[in-house]
Amino acid sequence: MIDLRKNELKSWLISINEPDHELIPLNGDASLRRYFIYGNKIAVDSPPASQKNREFIAINKKLHDAGIYVPQIFVYDLNKGFFLLENLGSTLFADVAKEKEESFWYEKAAEVLTKLAQVTTEDLPAFDRDFILFELSLFPEWMLNKTFNFVLDKQDAKALQDSFSRLADLCLKQPQIAMHRDFHSRNIMIVQDKLAVIDYQDMVKGPLTYDLASLLFDCYKVLPETLGDKITTKTFTSYKNLNLTGDLSLDEFKRDLIAVSLQRHLKVLGIFCRLNIRDHKNGYLKDLPRVLNYAIKESAALTNFESLHEFLKKLIPLVKTLCP
């Protein structure tokens, strides 16, 4: 099948006087955005009808101004949805932040979190109640209904909605800062000894602990508990020194971290199932058991989430049918 967008991207690159190179596909993210190696740069096909291209440009500048390493944008065409970016290489944070090097790199990531927390929230959408509840709705829609044909009885449906409402409350009561939304091991690149951040076009103004939750309770790996505690304390201290924590104690900060992580993992369970069904990307199914296990532990650790905890445990055998 002819790839019209790819051909158009190549023509555009030639039209802006770039040398003629082959477009070599890179494994992209979970969106319709596609990345290609083009000589020593990265060409991006980012369809304007579905992708946040203006936000990508604006937030790239915000992050750069905050001292965060992001790829340089050499040229773009918003009408076509094409970009030419700096090539950050191929070394993911996930590739190096392990074994003896794990603690070193996670401490460096915590330093980036401190910079992210200082990014101006001007013009960022609010991660408000409607936004939070919409994300949570992906779990019953795409995992329960469309993946498992799971019919909720009235008691379970009410318990789920009550849990969602309490999670929204716990997110909204936190101090609100600039929030990357996907700050994890696959969205951080290693460029020499520096950390570079990618996939930031969905940034919002949201809960203080959200990006830390993305980092520490990563959907693609599980950190040692001692390291998680170390980075949590380090980040809390940094936020406190920036006067971002209000009157939160460390214990309250940890509770909020768990609550935000639970909200995120319920959303991700829905998204991974949606990627499989709607977008025919089944590579994320293998991560479902890890994400579900996170959610089960988090719901057990929070007060007033007992019903959700018991409900989530019912899904273990169903998930095993997808990920034997």
C-alpha positions as CSV (number, residue, x, y, z in Angstrom):
1,M,0.0,0.0,0.0
2,I,1.3,3.5,-0.9
3,D,2.1,5.6,2.1
4,L,0.9,9.0,1.0
5,R,1.8,10.8,4.1
6,K,5.3,9.5,4.1
7,N,5.7,10.4,0.4
8,E,4.4,13.9,1.1
9,L,6.8,14.3,4.1
10,K,9.7,13.3,1.8
11,S,8.7,15.9,-0.8
12,W,8.4,18.6,1.9
13,L,11.9,17.8,3.2
14,I,13.3,18.2,-0.3
15,S,11.3,21.4,-0.8
16,I,13.0,23.0,2.2
17,N,16.4,22.2,0.7
18,E,17.2,19.3,3.0
19,P,19.6,16.7,1.4
20,D,17.9,13.7,-0.1
21,H,17.9,10.9,2.5
22,E,15.9,7.7,3.1
23,L,13.1,8.0,5.7
24,I,13.9,5.3,8.2
25,P,10.9,4.5,10.5
26,L,11.5,4.6,14.2
27,N,9.3,2.7,16.7
28,G,6.8,5.5,17.6
29,D,4.7,6.1,20.6
30,A,1.1,5.2,21.2
31,S,-0.3,8.0,19.0
32,L,-0.7,8.5,15.3
33,R,2.5,10.6,15.3
34,R,5.3,8.9,13.3
35,Y,9.1,9.5,13.6
36,F,11.7,8.8,10.9
37,I,15.5,9.1,10.9
38,Y,16.4,11.4,8.1
39,G,20.1,11.8,7.7
40,N,21.3,13.1,11.1
41,K,17.9,14.6,12.0
42,I,14.4,13.3,12.9
43,A,11.5,13.9,10.5
44,V,8.1,13.8,12.1
45,D,4.7,13.1,10.5
46,S,2.2,14.5,12.9
47,P,-1.3,14.7,11.3
48,P,-2.7,18.2,12.2
49,A,-6.3,16.8,12.5
50,S,-5.4,14.6,15.5
51,Q,-2.1,15.8,17.0
52,K,-1.3,18.8,19.2
53,N,1.2,20.4,17.0
54,R,0.9,24.0,18.2
55,E,1.1,22.8,21.8
56,F,4.2,20.8,20.9
57,I,5.9,24.0,19.7
58,A,4.7,26.2,22.6
59,I,5.7,23.7,25.3
60,N,9.0,23.0,23.7
61,K,9.8,26.6,24.3
62,K,8.5,26.6,27.8
63,L,10.7,23.6,28.7
64,H,13.7,25.0,27.1
65,D,13.2,28.3,28.9
66,A,13.1,26.3,32.2
67,G,16.5,24.8,31.5
68,I,15.1,21.4,30.4
69,Y,16.8,19.6,27.5
70,V,14.2,19.1,24.7
71,P,14.9,18.5,21.0
72,Q,15.5,21.6,18.9
73,I,12.8,22.2,16.3
74,F,14.7,23.2,13.1
75,V,11.6,23.8,10.9
76,Y,8.0,22.9,10.8
77,D,4.8,23.2,8.7
78,L,1.7,23.4,10.9
79,N,-0.7,23.0,7.9
80,K,0.9,19.8,6.8
81,G,1.8,18.5,10.3
82,F,5.5,18.0,9.4
83,F,8.5,18.7,11.7
84,L,12.3,18.4,11.4
85,L,13.9,17.9,14.8
86,E,17.2,17.4,16.5
87,N,18.2,13.7,16.7
88,L,18.6,12.9,20.4
89,G,20.1,9.5,19.6
90,S,18.6,6.1,20.5
91,T,19.6,5.7,24.2
92,L,16.5,5.6,26.4
93,F,16.5,6.3,30.1
94,A,15.0,2.7,30.4
95,D,18.2,1.3,28.7
96,V,20.6,2.7,31.3
97,A,18.7,3.3,34.5
98,K,19.1,-0.2,35.8
99,E,21.2,-2.4,38.1
100,K,24.1,-0.4,39.6
101,E,23.3,2.7,37.6
102,E,19.7,2.8,38.5
103,S,19.9,5.1,41.6
104,F,22.3,7.5,39.8
105,W,19.9,8.1,36.9
106,Y,16.7,8.3,38.9
107,E,18.3,11.0,41.1
108,K,19.1,12.9,37.9
109,A,15.5,12.4,36.8
110,A,14.3,13.8,40.1
111,E,16.4,17.0,39.3
112,V,14.4,17.3,36.0
113,L,11.2,17.0,38.0
114,T,12.3,20.0,40.1
115,K,12.7,22.0,36.8
116,L,9.4,20.8,35.5
117,A,7.7,22.0,38.6
118,Q,8.9,25.5,37.9
119,V,7.6,25.6,34.3
120,T,5.0,28.4,33.9
121,T,1.5,27.1,33.9
122,E,0.3,29.9,31.7
123,D,-1.8,28.6,28.7
124,L,-1.7,25.0,30.0
125,P,-5.1,23.3,30.1
126,A,-6.3,22.4,33.6
127,F,-6.4,18.8,34.7
128,D,-9.8,19.4,36.2
129,R,-12.5,17.1,37.5
130,D,-14.0,16.5,34.0
131,F,-10.6,15.7,32.6
132,I,-9.8,13.3,35.5
133,L,-13.2,11.6,35.3
134,F,-12.9,11.2,31.5
135,E,-9.6,9.5,31.9
136,L,-11.0,7.2,34.5
137,S,-13.9,6.3,32.3
138,L,-11.5,4.7,29.8
139,F,-11.1,1.8,32.3
140,P,-14.7,0.6,32.4
141,E,-15.3,1.5,28.7
142,W,-12.3,-0.2,27.1
143,M,-11.1,-2.7,29.6
144,L,-14.3,-3.9,31.3
145,N,-16.8,-3.5,28.6
146,K,-15.0,-3.8,25.2
147,T,-12.2,-6.2,26.2
148,F,-13.9,-8.5,28.8
149,N,-17.6,-7.9,28.1
150,F,-17.8,-7.3,31.9
151,V,-21.3,-6.2,32.9
152,L,-21.2,-4.2,36.2
153,D,-24.0,-4.8,38.6
154,K,-25.5,-1.7,40.3
155,Q,-23.4,-2.2,43.4
156,D,-20.1,-2.4,41.6
157,A,-21.0,0.4,39.2
158,K,-21.8,2.7,42.2
159,A,-18.6,1.6,44.0
160,L,-16.5,2.4,40.9
161,Q,-18.0,5.8,40.4
162,D,-17.6,6.6,44.1
163,S,-13.9,5.6,43.9
164,F,-13.5,7.8,40.8
165,S,-15.0,10.8,42.6
166,R,-12.7,10.3,45.6
167,L,-9.7,10.0,43.3
168,A,-10.6,13.2,41.6
169,D,-10.9,14.9,45.0
170,L,-7.5,13.7,46.0
171,C,-6.0,15.0,42.7
172,L,-7.7,18.4,42.9
173,K,-6.8,19.1,46.6
174,Q,-3.1,19.0,45.8
175,P,-1.0,22.0,44.9
176,Q,-1.3,22.4,41.1
177,I,1.8,22.8,38.9
178,A,3.0,22.2,35.3
179,M,2.6,18.4,34.7
180,H,4.2,16.5,31.8
181,R,1.6,13.6,32.1
182,D,4.0,10.9,30.8
183,F,7.3,11.4,32.6
184,H,8.6,7.8,32.6
185,S,11.5,5.7,31.4
186,R,10.5,5.6,27.8
187,N,10.0,9.4,27.5
188,I,13.4,10.4,28.7
189,M,16.5,10.2,26.5
190,I,20.1,10.1,27.5
191,V,22.3,12.4,25.4
192,Q,25.8,12.0,26.6
193,D,25.4,12.6,30.4
194,K,22.2,14.7,30.1
195,L,18.5,13.8,30.3
196,A,16.3,15.0,27.5
197,V,12.5,15.0,27.7
198,I,10.2,14.0,24.9
199,D,6.5,13.5,24.3
200,Y,5.5,16.6,26.2
201,Q,2.7,18.1,24.0
202,D,0.0,16.9,26.4
203,M,1.3,18.9,29.4
204,V,-1.4,20.4,31.7
205,K,-1.7,22.1,35.0
206,G,-2.3,19.4,37.5
207,P,-1.4,17.6,40.8
208,L,2.0,18.2,42.4
209,T,2.8,14.4,42.6
210,Y,1.7,13.3,39.2
211,D,5.0,13.3,37.3
212,L,6.7,11.7,40.2
213,A,4.1,8.9,40.2
214,S,4.7,8.5,36.4
215,L,8.4,8.1,37.1
216,L,8.4,5.8,40.2
217,F,5.4,3.6,39.3
218,D,6.3,3.2,35.7
219,C,4.0,1.1,33.6
220,Y,7.0,-0.6,32.0
221,K,9.1,-1.5,35.0
222,V,9.0,-1.8,38.8
223,L,11.5,0.0,40.9
224,P,13.0,-1.3,44.2
225,E,10.9,0.1,47.1
226,T,14.0,1.6,48.8
227,L,14.9,3.5,45.7
228,G,11.3,4.8,45.3
229,D,11.3,6.0,48.9
230,K,14.7,7.7,48.4
231,I,13.5,9.6,45.3
232,T,10.1,10.5,46.9
233,T,11.9,12.1,49.8
234,K,14.4,13.9,47.6
235,T,11.6,15.3,45.4
236,F,9.4,16.3,48.4
237,T,12.4,18.2,49.8
238,S,13.0,19.9,46.5
239,Y,9.3,20.9,46.1
240,K,9.2,22.1,49.7
241,N,12.3,24.3,49.2
242,L,10.4,25.8,46.2
243,N,7.4,26.5,48.5
244,L,5.2,24.2,46.3
245,T,4.1,21.8,49.0
246,G,1.9,24.1,51.1
247,D,1.2,22.5,54.5
248,L,1.7,18.9,53.2
249,S,3.8,16.6,55.4
250,L,6.0,13.9,53.8
251,D,3.4,11.3,54.8
252,E,0.6,13.2,53.2
253,F,2.7,13.8,50.1
254,K,3.2,10.0,49.9
255,R,-0.5,9.4,50.3
256,D,-1.2,11.8,47.5
257,L,1.4,10.2,45.4
258,I,-0.3,6.8,45.7
259,A,-3.7,8.3,44.9
260,V,-2.5,10.0,41.7
261,S,-0.7,6.8,40.7
262,L,-3.9,4.8,41.1
263,Q,-5.8,7.3,39.0
264,R,-3.1,7.1,36.3
265,H,-3.0,3.3,36.4
266,L,-6.7,2.9,36.0
267,K,-6.5,5.2,33.0
268,V,-3.6,3.3,31.5
269,L,-5.5,0.0,31.8
270,G,-8.2,1.5,29.6
271,I,-5.7,3.0,27.2
272,F,-3.7,-0.2,26.7
273,C,-6.9,-2.0,25.9
274,R,-8.0,0.7,23.6
275,L,-4.7,0.6,21.8
276,N,-5.3,-3.2,21.2
277,I,-8.9,-2.9,20.1
278,R,-9.1,0.4,18.3
279,D,-5.6,0.9,17.0
280,H,-4.5,-2.7,16.5
281,K,-1.4,-2.3,18.7
282,N,-1.3,-5.3,20.9
283,G,2.3,-4.8,22.2
284,Y,1.0,-3.1,25.3
285,L,-1.1,-6.1,26.5
286,K,2.0,-7.7,28.1
287,D,2.2,-4.7,30.5
288,L,-1.4,-5.1,31.7
289,P,-0.5,-7.5,34.6
290,R,2.1,-5.0,36.0
291,V,-0.3,-2.1,35.8
292,L,-3.2,-4.0,37.3
293,N,-0.9,-5.2,40.1
294,Y,0.1,-1.5,40.8
295,A,-3.6,-0.6,41.0
296,I,-4.4,-3.4,43.4
297,K,-1.6,-2.4,45.7
298,E,-2.5,1.3,45.6
299,S,-6.2,0.7,46.3
300,A,-5.2,-1.4,49.3
301,A,-2.9,1.4,50.6
302,L,-5.6,4.1,50.5
303,T,-8.4,4.7,53.0
304,N,-12.0,4.2,51.6
305,F,-10.9,2.2,48.5
306,E,-11.7,-1.2,49.9
307,S,-14.5,-1.9,47.4
308,L,-12.3,-0.9,44.4
309,H,-9.5,-3.1,45.8
310,E,-11.8,-6.2,45.9
311,F,-13.1,-5.4,42.5
312,L,-9.7,-5.1,40.9
313,K,-8.7,-8.5,42.3
314,K,-11.5,-10.1,40.3
315,L,-9.7,-9.0,37.1
316,I,-6.6,-10.9,37.7
317,P,-7.8,-14.1,36.0
318,L,-9.3,-12.2,33.1
319,V,-6.0,-10.3,32.5
320,K,-4.2,-13.7,32.6
321,T,-6.3,-14.8,29.6
322,L,-4.8,-11.9,27.6
323,C,-1.3,-12.3,29.0
324,P,-0.7,-16.0,29.8
